[in-house]
Each structure stands twice: as structure tokens, then as C-alpha cells.
Amino acid sequence: MAEFALIESIRTRCAVARDDVRLGIGDDAALLAVPSGWLLAVSTDTFVCGVHFLPDTAASDIGWKALAVNLSDLAAMGAEPAWAMLALTLPSADARWVEGFADGFAELARKHRVALVGGDTTQGPMSITVTIHGFVPPGAALTRAGARVGDGVYVTGTLGDAAAALSKTQSKSACDPQLLERLHRPTPRISQGSILRGRATSCIDVSDGLVADLGHICAASGVGAEIDADTLPASPALIAAFAAADRRAFQLASGDDYELCFTAPDAIATGLLRDLADSGCAAMRIGRIVAGADVQVRDANGSPLALPRSGWEHFA
Amino acid sequence: MAEFALIESIRTRCAVARDDVRLGIGDDAALLAVPSGWLLAVSTDTFVCGVHFLPDTAASDIGWKALAVNLSDLAAMGAEPAWAMLALTLPSADARWVEGFADGFAELARKHRVALVGGDTTQGPMSITVTIHGFVPPGAALTRAGARVGDGVYVTGTLGDAAAALSKTQSKSACDPQLLERLHRPTPRISQGSILRGRATSCIDVSDGLVADLGHICAASGVGAEIDADTLPASPALIAAFAAADRRAFQLASGDDYELCFTAPDAIATGLLRDLADSGCAAMRIGRIVAGADVQVRDANGSPLALPRSGWEHFA
């Protein structure tokens, strides 16, 4: 498969029509129209084989997840997705791999009407960089910086599933397909981000681990946080697969769930939680914002718990 | 150097203040304001160690060139540069390498007031993906699709210098510093792209090789082209370093010069060439657009020349 055929294969499979794409794949740059009065939200994430996914991961799952982790960043800002750029570095251009990758990418792209508008294909060690673009009204974006003392801390969906699936895979144990789905095909919480927009005081997606990611909110907002460990939402599949101590470690310190962690004042919590539940992805209160600078985790008696390793860091 | 220190080092070195950056590095996405009525131009290019640059290339040159090749794509559209995203994958976080890289990137970014607004740092085989954003007025962008039979074909600056420097480097021969500068620190022709905007009928940057890149214009425009080999502009340094046959091969088939190749009708050529010369980078007429679909190269007598390998292709 030559470079041109590879690009054509991806372009054809990822076709999503949007009026705001004035010039798509095939020139020196894409030409795009941002809606008047909206801000552009841009994020980029790289996916390296052996670091972000195991070498034997299905190509379609890699395609899905490379887009999902980027869409999750837009969800955390409350942005509406629009366009993606794809930089694909591959050791060889295997047609079946490329088609599988493009099919997985396209399946998620169609759900959110994301048009693939450009990119680059190069030969080298496998690595995928997606740059995602979306729109958000000025003043309504969710950032990490607005949490206030007294706000509740919430998380959408459940935590720990992806780490549980990775643990089972690495130990070559049987794994519940629902957990594997959460690892390989995470659902970016785009609708929930839109519901939170202009209402939550801060938001982040849980990609590195709850304590680490909530720590980013605390640092940006100049506050501390307390998490009630026994309130962390767990899926039935996770509860069936792991005992409480393992579950808690996955939920606090492992990333890759791509749920939203957000803060909101009590006065608006009821309405917000009802709207989220109506969207098909409920959120749970897991703690509160306090004065200070750290994230503390407490047991059912309110006693502090020692924290496990606090999230993924490259070059650690 | 931990991941956070690495990001801080890059952020500090690449600081360029722009009012249209509403939220820069440090949240889940950057928030950016595109000027009302302008289109957003977006392009992305990946730079892989061992493919796009030799492993012993200076970090600062890698930083410069990773941005330069992306700015060159904006130049080819006639766009005004604004913002960059940087996805940096490194085998280890060596502080001196990172600082050198950031200094080279920042030196070019400041020349064009490009703000680094986000990115990602990951551990893995060295690879750099930059996504560049700029603005262009609707209807005035330079594309590959507008060349018409009878238009002249032009190129800015001189061709072949980068390939000559690479050839000398690979054969471990002494090389004129001016040629090396052209290989390691190419000048994106941003001002020239602005001058051509709304005037040239088509444009592309010479990154893969003149014949290959002009071939992209021909394919997009549904025309053919003839190049007069003896009119190709060569630098004094190239003429001093290589005999005519080698020079011609570099000029026709090797990329990496990042000059602009464009087409324009004769009626506006004089004014356009004068404005380009006034900008400090003159352009030369090197051929004409004809009916057909191929790029033909002719000698001083008008006889067709056999073509050397036609440009770089990954996975070839």
C-alpha cells in the first residue's frame, strides 16, 4: 500500500460532511469556518504503541481510542466537536491494519459528526497524534480554575473499569467483556460536558487517575479537596472482578476511564444531577472542595487514607 | 527532568503574547478567537528521527525545522500564522536537548508571532508533530486547484540547496555553511504567500521535490506543465559545490527547500514579481501550464528530459 492509497483509504472511510469545512484533505492546509461569536477549542494527544496501548490491540480499537481521548478533552471543556487532524506514523503500510484503524476512528467520528480534515502519514515507529477542534461560547467553557471552597466534587459514570481490564490483560486472566470495552472503546462524555457548560465551576477528564486529575483542578483553583473513598462509583463488572482494596486502588490512581470529574455549588447540584441522569450517564457526589492545596482521601469514618501512586507520569 | 518540568521549560521559552489566545497551555484544551470573517487554516506535519532528520542534528535545528515545515504549509495557502500545538515524543527527557529544541522552535515562532498554545509530551521513539493554525480571508486562499492553461509557473528563491547539503552530510564531505543553513533552518515564505494571496492562481510549497509538487498542482487543476530546466534558480553556493547534472537532479527531484511554486497569468506577472522582489525573496519564471496531465521537463532546445525519481514517498 503506497502513501497515496493509504491516505485515500482513510479519507474515504472517514467521510463526514460538514458545511463549515471549506477545504478538507488534499491541499497544504484545511480551510475551516468557526461559527461567529464562538471560541475555538483545540487539544492534541499522542498515542504511542507500547505506552498507551499494547502491541496486539485491534487496529479498530486503536482508531477509536486515539479519537476518544481527544474528544474527552473537548468534553472536559464543554466544547462541541467539529474537526480532527490525524498524524499517523506506521512502520509499514499494511492495508488491513489501516482499514481497521480508519473504521474504528470513523465509527466514533460519525457519532459526534467530527470531520477528518487533514493530517500526515509517515514511516517510523507506530505513533498516532490527533488534534481535535471544537467550539464553545465565550465565558461558558469549563476550565480547571473555578472550583470554590464548599463546592461538591462529582464524577460521571463509574471509575476503575479500564485499569481493571488492563490488569486482567497483563496477567493474561479472563476478563469481563464489559471491562475490556471500557479499556478499548472509552466513551467521551461530550453530551455531559455540554450539560455542565456554564454551570459546573471546574471540570477535567479522568485520564491520569482521579487523585492526580482532581489535583490539577486544586492547583489551578487554589483549593484543596476531600474524596470519600466509599462513595466512588464502581460498575457491577468491576465489583464482580476485584476485591475492595484493588478496586479502590484502580479508582483512585489509575486513569483511562475518561469520565468527567467536576465541581459545582450545592445550590445547583440537584438540577445538574437530574439533567446528567436524563442524558443516560448519571454523576455521583464523591467529595468536596476545601481550603488547602492537596487531595485527601477519607474512609467511611472520615479518617485519611494513604494514597497509592498518584497517576501516570511520562519520564518518571 | 520530569514531565511537568519539561512542559514548563518549553512553555517559558516559547512565550509569545497574543490577544486572541483566551486560554493557553495548561487546561484540557486551548481556547482561541479566530478574527470575525476570516477562515481558519490548519495543517499538521510529523518529523521522525532517522526519516526527516539525522539522529545527530542539533536539537535547536530540529525545533526550528519542525515549526518551519508547518509554517511553510500556511505560506502555501497565503495564510497568516497564529497558533501552534506541539506533540513531542522523546525516548528520555534530557534537559539540555529539550531546552535546545524549545529555543530553536521559539526563535522562529517569535519571527512570525506564533503562540504555542498546547500539546502533549510522551515517552517513546523520537517524533515531533506540530499542528499549525492561521487565518485567511474567504475566497483569497491559495490552493492547488486554480492553475489554467497559459499561466506561467514560478518559484521563489532557489532550489536544490537542502538536497545538496544532505548529500554532502551523508557522504561526510565538507559543506558550505550556507547550504547547511538551508537544510537545517529553512525559511518559510510567509510574506511571499501573503503577497501571492488572491493573485496567484495556484500555489504549493516545495517539500517533496519540484516535479512531484508541481504534479500535485497539475492533478488538482486538471492541467499539465512544462519546466525549462535551464531556468531553475540555483544559489551561488550550490553552483560552486555541484556540477550541472547533480544540481539539476537536486532541483527537480529533491525536496526540503520549502520555496513556493505558484502559477499566475502573464497579465499580472510583472507586478507580482516586482512585489516579491521588494519583499526580499525574488521569484523566477521556470515554465508554463499546458493542456494535459503531466509535468514535462525540457532542455534549452525544448527537447524533453528523462525525469529522475519523482519526489519522496513514504511506504514506497
XYZ file of C-alpha atoms in Angstrom:
632
model
C 0.000 0.000 0.000
C 1.632 3.257 -1.119
C 1.231 6.548 0.771
C -1.422 7.901 -1.619
C -3.559 4.735 -1.396
C -3.270 4.824 2.394
C -4.497 8.422 2.548
C -7.346 7.656 0.125
C -8.407 4.648 2.186
C -8.591 6.745 5.361
C -10.255 9.710 3.647
C -12.994 7.539 2.126
C -13.749 5.689 5.341
C -13.789 8.836 7.491
C -16.022 10.996 5.261
C -18.326 13.168 7.402
C -19.986 16.079 5.578
C -19.946 19.464 7.337
C -20.781 22.850 5.800
C -18.062 24.526 7.848
C -15.304 22.548 6.086
C -14.491 24.835 3.159
C -11.478 22.781 2.038
C -10.665 19.363 3.509
C -7.971 16.742 2.943
C -5.724 17.230 -0.096
C -4.209 20.721 -0.068
C -1.455 22.303 2.030
C -3.932 23.168 4.794
C -7.601 22.708 5.580
C -9.822 25.812 5.458
C -12.454 25.901 8.183
C -15.188 28.295 9.338
C -15.624 28.794 13.099
C -19.180 29.950 13.914
C -19.318 33.682 14.502
C -19.041 34.581 18.204
C -17.778 31.168 19.357
C -14.287 30.359 20.557
C -12.206 27.591 19.014
C -11.170 24.826 21.454
C -8.087 22.831 20.401
C -6.396 19.859 22.033
C -3.846 17.258 20.944
C -2.904 13.816 22.253
C -0.299 11.330 21.115
C -0.815 7.594 21.309
C 2.404 5.536 21.313
C 2.458 1.759 20.795
C 3.722 0.011 23.939
C 2.996 3.069 26.107
C -0.666 3.930 25.504
C -1.762 0.617 24.019
C -0.419 -2.936 23.854
C 1.087 -4.010 20.513
C -1.623 -6.655 19.943
C -4.553 -4.238 20.390
C -7.032 -4.445 17.489
C -6.428 -1.710 14.888
C -10.077 -0.610 15.060
C -9.827 -0.157 18.839
C -6.666 1.942 18.407
C -8.507 4.113 15.861
C -11.481 4.565 18.178
C -9.416 5.330 21.252
C -6.993 7.744 19.522
C -10.024 9.903 18.717
C -11.833 9.191 22.020
C -9.050 10.532 24.258
C -9.030 13.758 22.238
C -12.821 14.101 22.271
C -12.658 13.581 26.025
C -10.528 16.736 26.302
C -13.208 18.690 24.432
C -15.875 17.190 26.716
C -13.906 18.437 29.729
C -14.105 21.981 28.289
C -17.799 21.698 27.437
C -16.973 22.128 23.749
C -18.899 20.895 20.698
C -16.624 18.724 18.494
C -16.087 19.661 14.860
C -12.826 18.688 13.117
C -9.836 16.382 13.571
C -6.303 16.241 12.142
C -4.611 12.812 12.102
C -0.819 12.332 12.094
C -0.191 8.630 11.574
C 3.299 7.139 11.828
C 3.491 3.456 10.904
C 6.367 1.003 10.473
C 4.698 -0.354 7.327
C 1.507 0.399 5.417
C -0.467 -2.788 5.949
C -3.794 -2.299 4.163
C -5.875 -4.348 6.609
C -4.418 -2.545 9.625
C -5.022 0.860 8.061
C -8.597 -0.043 7.107
C -9.325 -1.368 10.594
C -7.832 1.723 12.195
C -9.842 4.034 9.925
C -13.071 2.082 10.566
C -12.687 2.408 14.349
C -11.803 6.098 14.077
C -14.731 6.728 11.704
C -17.254 4.872 13.880
C -16.665 7.300 16.747
C -16.224 10.316 14.431
C -19.682 9.764 12.924
C -21.302 9.641 16.380
C -20.072 13.178 17.050
C -20.097 14.493 13.443
C -16.326 15.008 13.517
C -14.860 15.625 10.056
C -11.295 14.446 9.404
C -9.886 17.493 7.594
C -6.179 16.755 7.233
C -3.116 15.044 8.581
C 0.202 13.484 7.739
C 1.365 9.925 7.124
C 4.971 8.999 7.787
C 7.040 5.850 8.132
C 8.520 5.156 11.573
C 7.734 3.539 14.960
C 3.951 3.349 15.422
C 2.570 6.575 16.883
C -0.697 8.437 16.383
C -1.276 12.119 17.108
C -4.781 13.514 16.798
C -5.512 17.231 17.071
C -9.160 17.906 17.787
C -11.085 21.146 17.241
C -14.423 22.204 18.682
C -16.456 25.286 19.581
C -17.505 26.816 22.868
C -19.382 30.062 23.617
C -17.154 32.713 25.237
C -17.375 32.681 29.033
C -19.080 29.281 29.217
C -16.085 26.950 28.793
C -15.311 24.560 31.637
C -11.774 25.074 32.909
C -9.768 23.660 35.807
C -9.614 27.010 37.549
C -13.034 27.809 39.027
C -13.526 25.374 41.938
C -14.534 27.138 45.182
C -14.423 26.053 48.802
C -17.760 24.397 49.616
C -18.387 23.087 46.087
C -19.214 19.402 45.791
C -16.894 17.134 43.779
C -18.644 14.846 41.277
C -17.748 12.211 38.733
C -19.757 10.872 35.794
C -20.268 7.133 35.214
C -18.017 4.721 37.105
C -14.283 4.585 37.788
C -11.691 1.816 37.659
C -13.002 -0.335 34.798
C -10.231 0.445 32.322
C -7.473 -0.215 34.855
C -9.169 -3.474 35.869
C -9.270 -4.629 32.251
C -5.626 -3.692 31.739
C -4.653 -5.606 34.878
C -6.510 -8.732 33.701
C -4.999 -8.442 30.211
C -1.464 -8.024 31.508
C -1.817 -11.039 33.801
C -3.404 -12.991 30.908
C -6.513 -13.665 33.015
C -10.056 -13.961 31.689
C -11.763 -10.556 31.621
C -15.405 -9.476 31.530
C -16.106 -8.083 28.011
C -17.739 -5.020 29.613
C -14.462 -4.126 31.302
C -12.497 -4.699 28.074
C -14.933 -2.440 26.221
C -14.224 0.308 28.742
C -10.461 -0.052 28.172
C -10.519 -0.256 24.393
C -13.577 1.823 23.472
C -13.955 4.581 26.079
C -16.983 6.862 25.662
C -16.054 10.540 25.597
C -18.644 12.381 27.720
C -19.470 15.028 25.122
C -23.191 15.368 25.968
C -22.406 15.565 29.662
C -19.776 18.275 29.026
C -22.404 20.294 27.170
C -24.818 19.931 30.104
C -22.116 21.111 32.516
C -21.094 24.075 30.332
C -21.698 27.388 32.079
C -22.877 25.549 35.227
C -20.044 23.490 36.738
C -17.346 25.624 38.397
C -14.487 23.412 37.106
C -14.038 20.221 35.107
C -11.348 17.764 33.950
C -11.441 14.335 32.330
C -10.048 11.400 34.317
C -7.197 10.239 32.099
C -4.269 10.021 34.518
C -6.144 8.910 37.653
C -8.755 10.563 39.872
C -6.406 11.878 42.579
C -3.923 13.235 40.021
C -6.606 14.834 37.854
C -8.553 16.329 40.763
C -5.157 17.581 41.924
C -4.890 19.569 38.686
C -8.235 21.227 39.483
C -6.997 22.037 43.004
C -3.727 23.509 41.698
C -5.465 25.648 39.074
C -8.208 26.770 41.501
C -6.013 27.316 44.574
C -8.059 24.952 46.743
C -7.901 21.501 48.326
C -10.295 18.558 48.009
C -11.540 15.641 50.098
C -12.683 12.409 48.477
C -14.905 9.947 50.347
C -13.435 6.653 49.178
C -16.574 4.639 49.884
C -18.667 6.805 47.585
C -16.619 6.178 44.417
C -18.958 4.692 41.791
C -17.982 1.191 40.641
C -19.554 -0.871 37.858
C -21.109 -4.287 38.662
C -18.434 -5.843 36.415
C -15.639 -4.260 38.474
C -17.248 -5.308 41.769
C -17.527 -8.890 40.487
C -13.909 -8.986 39.288
C -11.898 -7.408 42.102
C -11.982 -7.152 45.899
C -12.449 -3.774 47.593
C -8.765 -2.877 48.091
C -7.844 -3.488 44.445
C -10.942 -1.677 43.250
C -10.128 1.344 45.345
C -6.557 1.485 44.003
C -7.816 1.360 40.418
C -10.433 4.015 41.102
C -8.117 6.451 42.830
C -4.849 6.103 40.969
C -5.409 4.600 37.530
C -6.512 6.578 34.531
C -8.008 5.749 31.172
C -11.681 5.872 32.267
C -12.316 9.215 30.540
C -15.131 10.135 32.895
C -15.593 13.797 33.833
C -14.652 14.997 37.314
C -16.293 18.347 38.066
C -17.193 20.726 40.863
C -20.441 22.580 41.471
C -22.073 24.557 44.295
C -24.808 22.781 46.237
C -27.440 25.297 45.077
C -27.402 23.937 41.519
C -26.426 20.319 42.223
C -29.901 18.800 42.151
C -30.804 20.180 38.731
C -27.402 19.350 37.299
C -27.518 15.741 38.533
C -31.046 15.312 37.175
C -30.015 16.601 33.725
C -26.980 14.304 33.696
C -29.078 11.279 34.705
C -31.533 12.165 31.909
C -28.624 12.172 29.432
C -28.009 8.475 30.139
C -24.860 8.978 32.204
C -25.517 9.813 35.851
C -22.961 11.570 38.058
C -22.211 10.886 41.745
C -21.018 13.183 44.501
C -17.655 11.843 45.726
C -16.387 14.640 47.955
C -15.993 18.358 48.468
C -13.684 21.293 47.850
C -11.946 22.582 50.992
C -9.352 25.206 51.840
C -5.830 23.972 51.222
C -3.857 22.609 48.312
C -3.989 18.800 48.453
C -6.343 15.982 47.616
C -7.177 13.943 50.732
C -8.949 10.601 50.577
C -11.085 9.574 53.574
C -12.639 6.278 54.637
C -16.215 5.791 55.879
C -15.191 7.112 59.332
C -13.642 10.252 57.853
C -10.071 9.077 58.589
C -7.406 9.882 55.983
C -6.243 7.011 53.777
C -2.700 6.638 52.459
C -2.702 7.330 48.737
C -1.485 4.884 46.128
C 0.818 6.061 43.325
C -0.709 9.280 42.058
C -1.358 8.918 38.364
C 0.657 8.361 35.245
C 3.704 10.464 34.525
C 5.921 10.219 31.477
C 9.682 10.352 32.122
C 9.086 9.462 35.813
C 13.646 16.089 34.094
C 10.060 15.104 34.916
C 7.147 15.689 32.558
C 5.946 18.802 34.373
C 9.396 20.426 34.347
C 9.743 19.604 30.658
C 6.424 21.283 29.821
C 7.321 24.315 31.956
C 10.690 24.657 30.235
C 9.064 24.651 26.792
C 6.213 26.947 27.844
C 8.560 29.554 29.317
C 10.887 29.572 26.324
C 8.085 29.744 23.750
C 6.036 32.543 25.343
C 4.552 34.799 22.636
C 1.725 37.078 23.794
C -1.367 37.260 21.581
C -4.751 38.768 22.486
C -6.573 36.038 20.571
C -5.286 33.333 22.949
C -8.023 33.285 25.598
C -6.611 30.203 27.361
C -3.207 28.724 26.524
C -1.131 25.813 27.787
C -2.348 24.106 30.971
C -6.008 23.111 30.636
C -7.724 20.321 28.692
C -7.838 22.461 25.548
C -6.715 25.879 24.375
C -9.416 28.499 23.772
C -8.762 30.711 20.756
C -10.533 33.531 18.920
C -10.475 33.477 15.113
C -10.943 37.003 13.692
C -14.519 37.565 12.547
C -14.955 36.904 8.827
C -11.665 35.021 8.355
C -11.276 31.302 7.741
C -9.085 29.115 9.913
C -6.234 27.364 8.036
C -4.891 24.221 9.759
C -2.049 21.914 8.798
C -0.037 19.217 10.567
C 3.357 17.625 9.900
C 5.236 14.895 11.710
C 9.004 14.850 11.991
C 10.518 11.412 12.691
C 14.141 10.910 13.760
C 16.040 8.964 11.082
C 13.429 9.776 8.428
C 13.097 13.578 8.413
C 16.327 14.390 10.228
C 19.566 12.620 11.069
C 19.963 11.491 14.710
C 22.909 13.876 15.281
C 21.051 17.004 14.131
C 21.262 19.832 16.702
C 18.186 19.993 18.938
C 17.701 23.687 18.145
C 17.677 22.958 14.405
C 15.087 20.218 14.928
C 12.940 22.692 16.877
C 13.259 25.340 14.166
C 12.555 22.969 11.297
C 9.604 21.186 12.944
C 7.867 24.571 13.041
C 9.254 25.748 9.689
C 7.783 22.891 7.648
C 4.370 23.618 9.158
C 4.635 27.375 8.596
C 5.583 26.589 5.006
C 2.196 24.895 4.547
C 0.468 28.060 5.767
C 2.643 30.133 3.398
C 1.486 27.934 0.515
C -2.138 28.824 1.385
C -1.383 32.537 1.783
C -2.394 32.319 5.460
C -1.270 34.490 8.385
C 0.231 32.285 11.155
C -1.226 32.419 14.660
C -1.017 29.345 16.917
C 0.850 26.033 17.189
C 0.247 22.777 19.050
C 3.323 20.636 19.798
C 3.204 16.869 20.344
C 6.665 15.803 21.471
C 7.614 12.140 21.883
C 11.077 11.582 23.350
C 12.974 8.478 24.481
C 14.156 10.380 27.570
C 13.692 13.874 28.939
C 17.202 15.293 28.604
C 17.030 18.883 29.882
C 19.667 20.283 27.512
C 18.046 18.667 24.476
C 14.606 19.964 25.455
C 15.941 23.483 26.069
C 17.783 23.486 22.738
C 14.712 22.233 20.920
C 12.490 24.853 22.562
C 14.974 27.647 21.800
C 15.068 26.767 18.090
C 11.280 26.464 17.945
C 10.841 29.755 19.808
C 13.322 31.656 17.626
C 11.210 31.003 14.529
C 7.903 31.318 16.410
C 8.794 34.854 17.535
C 9.604 35.922 13.957
C 6.029 35.111 12.959
C 4.282 35.838 16.292
C 3.210 32.215 16.619
C 1.946 31.362 20.117
C 2.446 27.809 21.379
C -0.984 27.113 22.883
C -0.893 23.436 23.789
C 0.471 19.998 23.116
C 1.373 16.652 24.576
C 4.605 15.108 25.854
C 5.027 11.338 25.786
C 7.830 8.833 26.164
C 8.698 6.791 23.075
C 10.828 6.849 19.891
C 11.678 10.458 18.999
C 8.926 12.050 16.921
C 7.542 15.571 16.728
C 4.124 16.543 15.402
C 3.264 20.216 15.068
C -0.228 21.398 14.168
C -0.223 24.965 12.910
C -3.169 27.377 12.746
C -3.508 30.568 10.722
C -6.088 32.862 9.155
C -7.018 33.635 5.577
C -9.798 35.808 4.141
C -12.547 33.743 2.442
C -12.005 33.412 -1.310
C -8.391 34.585 -1.207
C -6.630 31.396 -0.083
C -4.052 29.889 -2.428
C -4.955 26.298 -3.317
C -3.512 23.743 -5.691
C -6.607 23.765 -7.864
C -6.659 27.016 -9.859
C -3.839 26.743 -12.439
C -5.011 27.491 -16.007
C -3.515 26.718 -19.410
C -1.279 29.627 -20.369
C -0.316 30.571 -16.808
C 3.373 30.911 -16.086
C 4.984 28.622 -13.479
C 7.175 30.369 -10.908
C 9.316 29.512 -7.912
C 10.577 31.727 -5.082
C 14.228 31.791 -4.012
C 16.470 28.988 -5.239
C 16.107 25.208 -5.433
C 18.399 22.294 -4.592
C 20.348 23.704 -1.627
C 18.839 21.458 1.048
C 19.365 18.297 -1.006
C 22.946 19.343 -1.753
C 23.646 19.813 1.958
C 22.080 16.449 2.790
C 24.193 14.773 0.104
C 27.402 16.323 1.485
C 26.433 15.404 5.057
C 25.619 11.803 4.178
C 28.920 11.388 2.315
C 30.730 13.081 5.225
C 32.137 15.742 2.866
C 32.814 19.361 3.756
C 29.771 21.518 3.119
C 29.255 25.250 2.610
C 27.570 26.654 5.762
C 25.028 28.445 3.549
C 23.853 25.097 2.176
C 23.694 23.587 5.669
C 21.634 26.554 6.841
C 19.143 25.868 4.066
C 18.837 22.220 5.155
C 18.592 22.817 8.887
C 16.923 26.235 9.091
C 14.610 26.603 6.100
C 12.799 29.942 5.789
C 9.035 29.554 5.447
C 7.900 32.026 2.762
C 5.122 33.575 4.840
C 5.474 37.155 3.483
C 5.615 35.866 -0.069
C 2.476 33.756 0.474
C 0.671 36.890 1.688
C 1.772 38.771 -1.446
C 0.503 35.936 -3.662
C -2.836 35.666 -1.814
C -5.777 36.456 -4.083
C -3.389 36.913 -7.056
C -1.620 33.631 -7.886
C -3.927 31.032 -9.479
C -2.370 28.128 -7.535
C 0.439 27.529 -5.050
C 2.278 24.722 -3.232
C 5.430 24.579 -1.149
C 8.339 22.520 -2.485
C 8.744 19.886 0.218
C 8.794 16.615 -1.753
C 10.576 17.837 -4.909
C 9.646 20.325 -7.651
C 8.337 17.808 -10.201
C 6.296 15.933 -7.593
C 4.886 19.095 -6.028
C 4.083 20.792 -9.349
C 2.477 17.464 -10.248
C 0.086 17.959 -7.309
C -0.919 21.358 -8.765
C -1.450 19.728 -12.182
C -3.577 16.918 -10.710
C -5.723 19.315 -8.654
C -6.097 21.789 -11.526
C -6.585 19.281 -14.367
C -3.677 20.642 -16.408
C -0.128 19.764 -17.447
C 3.089 21.745 -17.013
C 6.389 22.246 -18.789
C 9.538 23.161 -16.868
C 12.530 24.737 -18.623
C 15.382 23.000 -16.809
C 17.932 25.703 -17.609
C 15.855 28.388 -15.921
C 15.758 26.747 -12.472
C 17.232 29.211 -9.960
C 20.364 27.950 -8.196
C 22.292 29.591 -5.366
C 25.957 30.522 -5.859
C 26.795 28.018 -3.102
C 25.049 25.190 -4.981
C 26.749 26.139 -8.272
C 30.135 26.108 -6.539
C 29.523 22.734 -4.894
C 27.999 20.564 -7.613
C 28.230 20.111 -11.397
C 25.203 20.806 -13.601
C 23.809 17.262 -13.769
C 23.817 16.811 -9.980
C 22.394 20.272 -9.464
C 19.553 19.586 -11.847
C 18.698 16.299 -10.107
C 18.577 18.057 -6.723
C 16.478 20.887 -8.119
C 13.926 18.696 -9.861
C 13.552 15.713 -7.586
C 14.662 16.549 -4.058
C 12.525 18.348 -1.544
C 13.142 20.200 1.681
C 13.740 23.639 0.119
C 10.352 24.977 1.259
C 10.189 27.521 -1.545
C 6.796 28.346 -3.051
C 5.922 27.084 -6.527
C 2.985 29.041 -7.960
C 1.162 29.835 -11.174
C -0.085 33.196 -12.442
C -1.425 34.657 -15.702
C 1.001 36.816 -17.709
C -1.193 39.901 -17.257
C -0.316 40.195 -13.560
C 3.159 38.626 -13.609
C 5.193 41.836 -13.752
C 3.543 43.413 -10.718
C 3.652 40.175 -8.763
C 7.357 39.596 -9.454
C 8.162 43.190 -8.502
C 6.301 42.872 -5.181
C 8.077 39.572 -4.426
C 11.493 41.060 -5.238
C 10.675 44.014 -2.948
C 9.899 41.520 -0.138
C 13.499 40.302 -0.215
C 12.797 36.994 -1.924
C 12.521 37.206 -5.710
C 10.673 34.619 -7.797
C 11.681 33.261 -11.232
C 9.586 32.009 -14.120
C 10.530 28.360 -14.705
C 7.863 27.163 -17.140
C 4.227 27.225 -18.167
C 0.907 25.472 -17.666
C -0.230 23.482 -20.727
C -3.123 21.197 -21.620
C -2.511 17.646 -20.392
C -1.852 15.966 -17.089
C 1.909 15.543 -16.676
C 4.947 17.580 -15.730
C 7.448 17.646 -18.600
C 10.991 18.951 -18.197
C 12.677 20.448 -21.278
C 16.291 21.359 -22.037
C 17.482 24.634 -23.627
C 16.440 23.317 -27.067
C 12.947 22.438 -25.889
C 13.625 18.671 -26.004
C 12.098 16.550 -23.207
C 14.453 15.326 -20.491
C 14.067 11.997 -18.699
C 12.947 12.644 -15.142
C 14.799 11.491 -12.073
C 12.931 9.820 -9.219
C 9.870 11.951 -8.629
C 9.871 13.081 -5.030
C 9.729 11.455 -1.660
C 7.096 8.861 -0.875
C 6.641 7.093 2.442
C 5.988 3.341 2.252
C 7.354 3.272 -1.350
